[in-house]
GROMACS .gro file of C-alpha atoms in nm:
model
  426
    1MET     CA    1   1.815  -3.454  -2.456
    2ASP     CA    2   1.768  -3.662  -2.777
    3ARG     CA    3   1.707  -3.436  -3.078
    4SER     CA    4   1.386  -3.617  -3.182
    5VAL     CA    5   1.247  -3.591  -2.830
    6HIS     CA    6   1.339  -3.222  -2.820
    7LYS     CA    7   1.168  -3.158  -3.155
    8SER     CA    8   0.859  -3.347  -3.039
    9TRP     CA    9   0.844  -3.136  -2.722
   10ILE     CA   10   0.866  -2.812  -2.926
   11ASP     CA   11   0.591  -2.932  -3.165
   12ARG     CA   12   0.361  -3.019  -2.874
   13SER     CA   13   0.429  -2.680  -2.712
   14LYS     CA   14   0.344  -2.497  -3.034
   15MET     CA   15   0.022  -2.700  -3.074
   16ALA     CA   16  -0.081  -2.630  -2.715
   17THR     CA   17  -0.017  -2.258  -2.765
   18VAL     CA   18  -0.224  -2.248  -3.085
   19ARG     CA   19  -0.514  -2.434  -2.922
   20PHE     CA   20  -0.503  -2.203  -2.620
   21MET     CA   21  -0.519  -1.891  -2.842
   22GLU     CA   22  -0.804  -2.044  -3.047
   23LEU     CA   23  -0.998  -2.103  -2.724
   24ILE     CA   24  -0.945  -1.741  -2.616
   25ASP     CA   25  -1.041  -1.620  -2.965
   26ARG     CA   26  -1.370  -1.813  -2.955
   27THR     CA   27  -1.444  -1.681  -2.607
   28HIS     CA   28  -1.383  -1.324  -2.715
   29ASP     CA   29  -1.606  -1.369  -3.024
   30ARG     CA   30  -1.899  -1.451  -2.792
   31LEU     CA   31  -1.870  -1.116  -2.614
   32PRO     CA   32  -2.095  -0.835  -2.743
   33ALA     CA   33  -1.920  -0.603  -2.986
   34PRO     CA   34  -1.860  -0.263  -2.830
   35THR     CA   35  -2.038   0.039  -2.971
   36PRO     CA   36  -1.796   0.241  -3.184
   37ASP     CA   37  -1.854   0.573  -3.008
   38HIS     CA   38  -1.586   0.819  -2.900
   39GLY     CA   39  -1.641   0.766  -2.527
   40ARG     CA   40  -1.611   0.389  -2.552
   41SER     CA   41  -1.297   0.418  -2.767
   42ALA     CA   42  -1.135   0.653  -2.514
   43ILE     CA   43  -1.213   0.412  -2.229
   44ALA     CA   44  -1.071   0.121  -2.430
   45PHE     CA   45  -0.756   0.320  -2.513
   46TRP     CA   46  -0.681   0.399  -2.149
   47SER     CA   47  -0.778   0.049  -2.035
   48VAL     CA   48  -0.527  -0.108  -2.273
   49ALA     CA   49  -0.268   0.150  -2.162
   50ALA     CA   50  -0.325   0.057  -1.797
   51VAL     CA   51  -0.291  -0.315  -1.871
   52TYR     CA   52   0.028  -0.243  -2.067
   53ALA     CA   53   0.172  -0.056  -1.768
   54LEU     CA   54   0.074  -0.338  -1.531
   55ALA     CA   55   0.243  -0.600  -1.749
   56MET     CA   56   0.564  -0.396  -1.767
   57LEU     CA   57   0.553  -0.340  -1.391
   58GLY     CA   58   0.555  -0.716  -1.344
   59GLY     CA   59   0.876  -0.745  -1.545
   60THR     CA   60   1.077  -0.543  -1.289
   61LEU     CA   61   0.905  -0.651  -0.966
   62PRO     CA   62   1.169  -0.918  -0.888
   63VAL     CA   63   1.473  -0.684  -0.911
   64PRO     CA   64   1.489  -0.576  -0.542
   65LEU     CA   65   1.417  -0.931  -0.426
   66TYR     CA   66   1.731  -1.097  -0.563
   67ALA     CA   67   1.909  -1.039  -0.231
   68PHE     CA   68   1.647  -1.252  -0.052
   69TRP     CA   69   1.664  -1.529  -0.309
   70ALA     CA   70   2.047  -1.519  -0.320
   71ALA     CA   71   2.064  -1.561   0.058
   72GLY     CA   72   1.798  -1.831   0.067
   73LEU     CA   73   1.903  -2.028  -0.240
   74GLY     CA   74   2.277  -1.972  -0.208
   75PHE     CA   75   2.369  -1.819  -0.543
   76GLY     CA   76   2.614  -1.541  -0.628
   77PRO     CA   77   2.653  -1.249  -0.870
   78PHE     CA   78   2.699  -1.466  -1.180
   79THR     CA   79   2.364  -1.638  -1.124
   80THR     CA   80   2.201  -1.299  -1.069
   81THR     CA   81   2.327  -1.175  -1.406
   82LEU     CA   82   2.213  -1.502  -1.563
   83ILE     CA   83   1.862  -1.442  -1.428
   84PHE     CA   84   1.864  -1.096  -1.588
   85ALA     CA   85   1.975  -1.250  -1.918
   86VAL     CA   86   1.712  -1.527  -1.908
   87TYR     CA   87   1.436  -1.266  -1.885
   88ALA     CA   88   1.571  -1.087  -2.193
   89VAL     CA   89   1.608  -1.419  -2.378
   90GLY     CA   90   1.243  -1.494  -2.302
   91VAL     CA   91   1.145  -1.159  -2.454
   92VAL     CA   92   1.352  -1.225  -2.766
   93VAL     CA   93   1.205  -1.575  -2.811
   94SER     CA   94   0.855  -1.433  -2.769
   95LEU     CA   95   0.914  -1.158  -3.024
   96LEU     CA   96   1.044  -1.413  -3.275
   97LEU     CA   97   0.760  -1.662  -3.226
   98PHE     CA   98   0.445  -1.489  -3.107
   99ALA     CA   99   0.451  -1.109  -3.127
  100GLY     CA  100   0.340  -1.082  -3.490
  101VAL     CA  101   0.053  -1.329  -3.442
  102SER     CA  102  -0.184  -1.051  -3.331
  103ASP     CA  103  -0.166  -0.897  -3.682
  104ARG     CA  104  -0.332  -1.216  -3.810
  105SER     CA  105  -0.545  -1.338  -3.521
  106GLY     CA  106  -0.640  -1.023  -3.333
  107ARG     CA  107  -0.505  -0.808  -3.052
  108CYS     CA  108  -0.740  -0.932  -2.780
  109PRO     CA  109  -0.673  -1.308  -2.802
  110LEU     CA  110  -0.297  -1.263  -2.791
  111ALA     CA  111  -0.315  -1.007  -2.511
  112LEU     CA  112  -0.528  -1.246  -2.303
  113ALA     CA  113  -0.283  -1.529  -2.370
  114ALA     CA  114   0.005  -1.302  -2.261
  115LEU     CA  115  -0.175  -1.213  -1.936
  116ALA     CA  116  -0.226  -1.584  -1.870
  117VAL     CA  117   0.151  -1.635  -1.903
  118VAL     CA  118   0.208  -1.337  -1.671
  119ALA     CA  119  -0.014  -1.507  -1.412
  120LEU     CA  120   0.172  -1.838  -1.457
  121SER     CA  121   0.504  -1.658  -1.414
  122THR     CA  122   0.378  -1.491  -1.095
  123VAL     CA  123   0.268  -1.823  -0.948
  124THR     CA  124   0.609  -1.970  -1.037
  125PHE     CA  125   0.780  -1.688  -0.845
  126LEU     CA  126   0.568  -1.779  -0.543
  127MET     CA  127   0.703  -2.136  -0.566
  128ALA     CA  128   1.067  -2.033  -0.625
  129GLY     CA  129   1.248  -2.270  -0.390
  130HIS     CA  130   1.527  -2.348  -0.635
  131VAL     CA  131   1.734  -2.149  -0.883
  132VAL     CA  132   1.589  -2.348  -1.175
  133VAL     CA  133   1.236  -2.248  -1.073
  134LEU     CA  134   1.346  -1.885  -1.048
  135LEU     CA  135   1.499  -1.902  -1.395
  136ALA     CA  136   1.177  -2.054  -1.530
  137ALA     CA  137   0.971  -1.775  -1.372
  138ARG     CA  138   1.190  -1.507  -1.530
  139PHE     CA  139   1.180  -1.679  -1.869
  140LEU     CA  140   0.799  -1.695  -1.859
  141SER     CA  141   0.789  -1.329  -1.758
  142GLY     CA  142   1.004  -1.245  -2.059
  143LEU     CA  143   0.777  -1.444  -2.293
  144ALA     CA  144   0.475  -1.243  -2.177
  145THR     CA  145   0.658  -0.911  -2.196
  146GLY     CA  146   0.755  -0.965  -2.559
  147VAL     CA  147   0.394  -1.027  -2.664
  148VAL     CA  148   0.255  -0.737  -2.459
  149THR     CA  149   0.503  -0.477  -2.586
  150ALA     CA  150   0.441  -0.547  -2.955
  151THR     CA  151   0.066  -0.615  -2.928
  152ALA     CA  152  -0.030  -0.334  -2.689
  153THR     CA  153   0.178  -0.075  -2.876
  154ALA     CA  154   0.003  -0.165  -3.202
  155TRP     CA  155  -0.338  -0.177  -3.028
  156LEU     CA  156  -0.294   0.171  -2.880
  157GLY     CA  157  -0.206   0.309  -3.222
  158GLU     CA  158  -0.528   0.167  -3.366
  159LEU     CA  159  -0.750   0.267  -3.074
  160ALA     CA  160  -0.616   0.623  -3.088
  161GLY     CA  161  -0.759   0.657  -3.439
  162PRO     CA  162  -0.636   0.838  -3.750
  163GLY     CA  163  -0.443   1.157  -3.687
  164ASN     CA  164  -0.350   1.061  -3.330
  165ALA     CA  165  -0.025   0.873  -3.392
  166ARG     CA  166   0.178   1.110  -3.172
  167ARG     CA  167  -0.064   1.065  -2.882
  168ALA     CA  168  -0.041   0.686  -2.916
  169THR     CA  169   0.340   0.693  -2.931
  170ILE     CA  170   0.372   0.917  -2.624
  171THR     CA  171   0.126   0.701  -2.430
  172ALA     CA  172   0.300   0.375  -2.528
  173THR     CA  173   0.642   0.502  -2.421
  174ALA     CA  174   0.500   0.652  -2.101
  175VAL     CA  175   0.325   0.336  -1.983
  176ASN     CA  176   0.619   0.116  -2.087
  177LEU     CA  177   0.879   0.317  -1.895
  178GLY     CA  178   0.640   0.411  -1.614
  179GLY     CA  179   0.551   0.047  -1.551
  180LEU     CA  180   0.918  -0.055  -1.556
  181GLY     CA  181   0.996   0.221  -1.307
  182LEU     CA  182   0.714   0.150  -1.064
  183GLY     CA  183   0.786  -0.225  -1.042
  184PRO     CA  184   1.110  -0.217  -0.840
  185LEU     CA  185   0.987   0.076  -0.629
  186ALA     CA  186   0.671  -0.110  -0.523
  187ALA     CA  187   0.856  -0.437  -0.463
  188GLY     CA  188   1.132  -0.264  -0.265
  189LEU     CA  189   0.888  -0.082  -0.036
  190LEU     CA  190   0.685  -0.398   0.029
  191ALA     CA  191   1.001  -0.604   0.083
  192GLN     CA  192   1.129  -0.364   0.347
  193PHE     CA  193   0.812  -0.265   0.530
  194ALA     CA  194   0.567  -0.555   0.482
  195PRO     CA  195   0.578  -0.922   0.587
  196ALA     CA  196   0.676  -1.209   0.355
  197PRO     CA  197   0.902  -0.995   0.131
  198ALA     CA  198   0.938  -1.252  -0.149
  199HIS     CA  199   0.569  -1.350  -0.153
  200LEU     CA  200   0.328  -1.067  -0.064
  201VAL     CA  201   0.416  -0.857  -0.367
  202PHE     CA  202   0.332  -1.145  -0.602
  203TRP     CA  203   0.001  -1.221  -0.430
  204LEU     CA  204  -0.097  -0.856  -0.469
  205TYR     CA  205   0.012  -0.862  -0.831
  206LEU     CA  206  -0.201  -1.169  -0.900
  207GLY     CA  207  -0.499  -0.981  -0.762
  208ALA     CA  208  -0.428  -0.685  -0.990
  209LEU     CA  209  -0.429  -0.916  -1.293
  210VAL     CA  210  -0.800  -0.998  -1.245
  211PRO     CA  211  -0.935  -0.656  -1.358
  212ALA     CA  212  -0.666  -0.656  -1.629
  213PHE     CA  213  -0.816  -0.974  -1.781
  214ILE     CA  214  -1.163  -0.815  -1.772
  215ALA     CA  215  -1.041  -0.491  -1.932
  216VAL     CA  216  -0.875  -0.675  -2.220
  217ALA     CA  217  -1.173  -0.906  -2.276
  218LEU     CA  218  -1.408  -0.607  -2.307
  219ALA     CA  219  -1.180  -0.397  -2.528
  220PRO     CA  220  -1.279  -0.367  -2.895
  221GLU     CA  221  -1.090  -0.580  -3.144
  222THR     CA  222  -0.916  -0.368  -3.408
  223VAL     CA  223  -0.804  -0.642  -3.650
  224ALA     CA  224  -1.092  -0.676  -3.896
  225ASP     CA  225  -0.984  -0.976  -4.105
  226ARG     CA  226  -0.880  -1.231  -3.844
  227GLN     CA  227  -0.730  -1.567  -3.932
  228PRO     CA  228  -0.649  -1.879  -3.729
  229PRO     CA  229  -0.333  -1.841  -3.519
  230ARG     CA  230  -0.015  -1.991  -3.658
  231VAL     CA  231   0.305  -2.008  -3.456
  232ALA     CA  232   0.634  -2.014  -3.644
  233VAL     CA  233   0.975  -1.853  -3.617
  234ARG     CA  234   0.924  -1.516  -3.784
  235ARG     CA  235   1.173  -1.331  -3.995
  236PRO     CA  236   1.206  -0.983  -3.844
  237ALA     CA  237   0.993  -0.742  -4.044
  238VAL     CA  238   1.149  -0.429  -4.195
  239PRO     CA  239   1.000  -0.144  -4.403
  240ALA     CA  240   0.963  -0.216  -4.773
  241GLU     CA  241   1.140   0.096  -4.907
  242SER     CA  242   1.517   0.132  -4.884
  243GLY     CA  243   1.495   0.478  -4.725
  244GLY     CA  244   1.258   0.345  -4.463
  245ARG     CA  245   1.487   0.051  -4.393
  246ARG     CA  246   1.780   0.287  -4.332
  247GLU     CA  247   1.572   0.506  -4.101
  248PHE     CA  248   1.441   0.203  -3.912
  249ALA     CA  249   1.790   0.048  -3.882
  250THR     CA  250   1.914   0.369  -3.720
  251ALA     CA  251   1.623   0.365  -3.474
  252ALA     CA  252   1.682  -0.003  -3.394
  253ALA     CA  253   2.057   0.052  -3.337
  254GLY     CA  254   1.975   0.343  -3.104
  255VAL     CA  255   1.732   0.147  -2.891
  256PHE     CA  256   1.976  -0.147  -2.878
  257ALA     CA  257   2.236   0.086  -2.726
  258ALA     CA  258   1.986   0.246  -2.487
  259PHE     CA  259   1.858  -0.087  -2.354
  260ALA     CA  260   2.215  -0.216  -2.323
  261VAL     CA  261   2.286   0.077  -2.090
  262ASN     CA  262   1.966   0.000  -1.895
  263ALA     CA  263   2.073  -0.363  -1.854
  264LEU     CA  264   2.423  -0.265  -1.743
  265PHE     CA  265   2.276  -0.038  -1.479
  266ALA     CA  266   2.005  -0.278  -1.356
  267SER     CA  267   2.256  -0.563  -1.320
  268LEU     CA  268   2.494  -0.340  -1.120
  269VAL     CA  269   2.257  -0.177  -0.871
  270PRO     CA  270   2.189  -0.462  -0.625
  271SER     CA  271   2.552  -0.570  -0.591
  272PHE     CA  272   2.688  -0.213  -0.587
  273LEU     CA  273   2.456  -0.097  -0.310
  274HIS     CA  274   2.497  -0.415  -0.106
  275ASP     CA  275   2.869  -0.489  -0.150
  276ALA     CA  276   3.026  -0.145  -0.201
  277LEU     CA  277   2.801   0.078   0.009
  278ARG     CA  278   2.662  -0.179   0.256
  279VAL     CA  279   2.307  -0.065   0.183
  280THR     CA  280   2.069  -0.342   0.289
  281GLY     CA  281   1.733  -0.166   0.263
  282GLN     CA  282   1.536  -0.307  -0.030
  283ALA     CA  283   1.337   0.015  -0.060
  284VAL     CA  284   1.662   0.197  -0.148
  285VAL     CA  285   1.755  -0.070  -0.404
  286GLY     CA  286   1.410  -0.051  -0.562
  287GLY     CA  287   1.415   0.329  -0.557
  288VAL     CA  288   1.752   0.357  -0.732
  289VAL     CA  289   1.648   0.108  -1.003
  290SER     CA  290   1.319   0.296  -1.047
  291LEU     CA  291   1.508   0.623  -1.087
  292LEU     CA  292   1.654   0.510  -1.420
  293PHE     CA  293   1.313   0.440  -1.573
  294LEU     CA  294   1.142   0.741  -1.416
  295ALA     CA  295   1.419   0.968  -1.547
  296ALA     CA  296   1.360   0.814  -1.891
  297LEU     CA  297   0.986   0.876  -1.858
  298THR     CA  298   1.033   1.237  -1.746
  299ALA     CA  299   1.277   1.313  -2.026
  300GLN     CA  300   1.065   1.173  -2.306
  301LEU     CA  301   0.751   1.351  -2.181
  302SER     CA  302   0.903   1.692  -2.108
  303ALA     CA  303   1.205   1.732  -2.336
  304PRO     CA  304   1.192   2.018  -2.591
  305ARG     CA  305   1.133   1.907  -2.945
  306ARG     CA  306   1.484   2.012  -3.052
  307TRP     CA  307   1.628   1.763  -2.803
  308LEU     CA  308   1.416   1.484  -2.950
  309GLU     CA  309   1.529   1.573  -3.303
  310SER     CA  310   1.892   1.635  -3.210
  311ARG     CA  311   2.160   1.413  -3.360
  312TRP     CA  312   2.372   1.410  -3.047
  313PHE     CA  313   2.169   1.498  -2.737
  314ALA     CA  314   2.041   1.151  -2.645
  315ALA     CA  315   2.376   0.988  -2.732
  316GLY     CA  316   2.563   1.245  -2.523
  317ALA     CA  317   2.335   1.187  -2.223
  318LEU     CA  318   2.382   0.810  -2.251
  319VAL     CA  319   2.763   0.835  -2.273
  320ALA     CA  320   2.784   1.084  -1.985
  321GLY     CA  321   2.555   0.862  -1.779
  322VAL     CA  322   2.769   0.554  -1.841
  323GLY     CA  323   3.080   0.751  -1.748
  324LEU     CA  324   2.930   0.863  -1.418
  325LEU     CA  325   2.805   0.512  -1.342
  326VAL     CA  326   3.160   0.378  -1.375
  327ALA     CA  327   3.301   0.670  -1.177
  328GLY     CA  328   3.049   0.602  -0.901
  329LEU     CA  329   3.164   0.241  -0.883
  330TRP     CA  330   3.534   0.333  -0.855
  331LEU     CA  331   3.471   0.617  -0.609
  332ARG     CA  332   3.212   0.421  -0.411
  333SER     CA  333   2.992   0.728  -0.433
  334LEU     CA  334   2.616   0.690  -0.434
  335ALA     CA  335   2.573   1.055  -0.538
  336VAL     CA  336   2.788   1.011  -0.851
  337PHE     CA  337   2.617   0.679  -0.930
  338VAL     CA  338   2.271   0.841  -0.899
  339ALA     CA  339   2.376   1.134  -1.121
  340GLY     CA  340   2.481   0.882  -1.385
  341THR     CA  341   2.150   0.706  -1.341
  342VAL     CA  342   1.954   1.022  -1.415
  343LEU     CA  343   2.159   1.109  -1.723
  344ALA     CA  344   2.155   0.754  -1.862
  345GLY     CA  345   1.780   0.733  -1.799
  346ALA     CA  346   1.717   1.061  -1.981
  347GLY     CA  347   1.919   0.951  -2.283
  348SER     CA  348   1.744   0.614  -2.285
  349GLY     CA  349   1.398   0.772  -2.272
  350LEU     CA  350   1.467   1.015  -2.556
  351THR     CA  351   1.613   0.738  -2.773
  352PHE     CA  352   1.322   0.504  -2.701
  353ARG     CA  353   1.051   0.761  -2.779
  354ARG     CA  354   1.210   0.878  -3.099
  355GLY     CA  355   1.264   0.523  -3.226
  356LEU     CA  356   0.907   0.421  -3.143
  357GLY     CA  357   0.780   0.725  -3.334
  358VAL     CA  358   0.987   0.628  -3.638
  359THR     CA  359   0.855   0.271  -3.614
  360ALA     CA  360   0.491   0.386  -3.593
  361GLU     CA  361   0.534   0.608  -3.898
  362LEU     CA  362   0.701   0.342  -4.109
  363ALA     CA  363   0.475   0.048  -4.012
  364ASP     CA  364   0.234  -0.106  -4.261
  365PRO     CA  365  -0.111  -0.077  -4.092
  366ARG     CA  366  -0.172  -0.447  -4.168
  367ARG     CA  367   0.155  -0.551  -3.998
  368ARG     CA  368   0.184  -0.294  -3.723
  369ALA     CA  369   0.267  -0.543  -3.445
  370ASP     CA  370   0.521  -0.714  -3.670
  371LEU     CA  371   0.738  -0.403  -3.710
  372ASN     CA  372   0.693  -0.316  -3.341
  373ALA     CA  373   0.818  -0.666  -3.262
  374THR     CA  374   1.134  -0.607  -3.467
  375TYR     CA  375   1.196  -0.278  -3.287
  376PHE     CA  376   1.156  -0.439  -2.945
  377LEU     CA  377   1.367  -0.733  -3.061
  378ALA     CA  378   1.655  -0.489  -3.113
  379ALA     CA  379   1.586  -0.335  -2.772
  380TYR     CA  380   1.586  -0.659  -2.575
  381ALA     CA  381   1.883  -0.797  -2.768
  382GLY     CA  382   2.060  -0.501  -2.609
  383ASN     CA  383   1.940  -0.627  -2.270
  384VAL     CA  384   2.098  -0.970  -2.318
  385VAL     CA  385   2.454  -0.864  -2.403
  386PRO     CA  386   2.558  -0.667  -2.089
  387ALA     CA  387   2.408  -0.918  -1.847
  388LEU     CA  388   2.603  -1.206  -1.998
  389ALA     CA  389   2.917  -0.997  -2.052
  390ILE     CA  390   2.928  -0.875  -1.693
  391GLY     CA  391   2.877  -1.231  -1.567
  392GLY     CA  392   3.161  -1.359  -1.783
  393LEU     CA  393   3.404  -1.074  -1.723
  394ASP     CA  394   3.349  -1.095  -1.348
  395GLN     CA  395   3.504  -1.441  -1.358
  396ALA     CA  396   3.832  -1.303  -1.496
  397PHE     CA  397   3.853  -0.948  -1.360
  398ASP     CA  398   3.764  -0.735  -1.062
  399ALA     CA  399   3.401  -0.617  -1.083
  400ASN     CA  400   3.502  -0.254  -1.142
  401ILE     CA  401   3.746  -0.346  -1.417
  402ALA     CA  402   3.487  -0.572  -1.582
  403THR     CA  403   3.229  -0.293  -1.573
  404SER     CA  404   3.477  -0.041  -1.715
  405ILE     CA  405   3.561  -0.271  -2.008
  406LEU     CA  406   3.194  -0.319  -2.090
  407ALA     CA  407   3.121   0.054  -2.047
  408ALA     CA  408   3.398   0.141  -2.297
  409ALA     CA  409   3.250  -0.103  -2.550
  410LEU     CA  410   2.899   0.039  -2.497
  411THR     CA  411   3.025   0.393  -2.556
  412GLY     CA  412   3.130   0.291  -2.904
  413VAL     CA  413   2.794   0.123  -2.968
  414ILE     CA  414   2.605   0.436  -2.856
  415PHE     CA  415   2.779   0.657  -3.111
  416VAL     CA  416   2.703   0.429  -3.409
  417PRO     CA  417   2.336   0.534  -3.447
  418ALA     CA  418   2.423   0.895  -3.356
  419VAL     CA  419   2.667   0.917  -3.647
  420ARG     CA  420   2.421   0.756  -3.891
  421ASN     CA  421   2.116   0.938  -3.757
  422ARG     CA  422   1.922   1.178  -3.979
  423ARG     CA  423   1.690   1.432  -3.825
  424HIS     CA  424   1.342   1.292  -3.782
  425PRO     CA  425   1.044   1.436  -3.591
  426ALA     CA  426   0.958   1.246  -3.272
   0.00000   0.00000   0.00000
């Protein structure tokens, strides 16, 4: 494509996005302002949490369905890993362009815009008759996820009120990981036991988005001094003080490693179960993928405080989990693979919660979504690397050898933040 034409297309896209958010902002301004009582604030807090969970659920709905699309559209493992990577790229692009906009223009307008992109992505999945359409659907899903993670996390912190930062952090991590875990489980069950496996789940999801739009539109706006939206490539925000920057860098490196392990696992499950173990039931595929995120959720909600503050516990769980994942591949053992899944999930959950707590503590209240966006940028950058690496290594090596090479590299990455880590309350 000619460079001038490409630049013109980007400029028109930015202008359309700004106008769309201005329209949503004006619509929200016409709604009656909610009464600032405790009951209304509690309802708004849990409504935003529910919408956050629903948006994250949508990000993992397609995972058990790749076998249907691969058979129907005729693509192989490399294309599957590319689809995983495109989703993560969409998140990264979103975090660089849009995630900090809610600090200027308000939480509600950006959340409504993100839900509109979620709906567009869902409709695109329903029309996925070609690999390019499928890639577009995943990219749109990633764009929406990036906005929701940064905006909703900041919104929950503000709706929780002063003195409730820990409650907001625990809720944000719970709905993030819980939504990610429920997505493949729901899609897998529907794919195996309901008609139209690649369509029904998306129709149901579209229906669930309707009350989500209403909940967000009625939620109180927490950004007092709102300005017109402006879309530009943002420089990742970091804390102002040098000590805070070091603490945040450690948290970002940890979540990069944790999400890299998640991506390695999620990209392996469908092919491992189908090719190595001859498991064809989509409910099993969805259940095994869900196990990673549900183990992460359980660990970060129930772990003793000393585990959350420990220098080595989360890193050790991640490394042991990766080791068992690789062993399960070589031994063709579902039991060993599942044990690795539980350990890797637990380490990921502990790392994620602790890092989000550090981010919430260090964030400037006026730029809360901006620092959240940088944290999630590190996380989803970790998602991109394994998906692309596995796809590339598979072209030169046996799948087990390729996975072992990547696992060895990830083990080194996991220990970097553990060595640098200072004790910090979760």
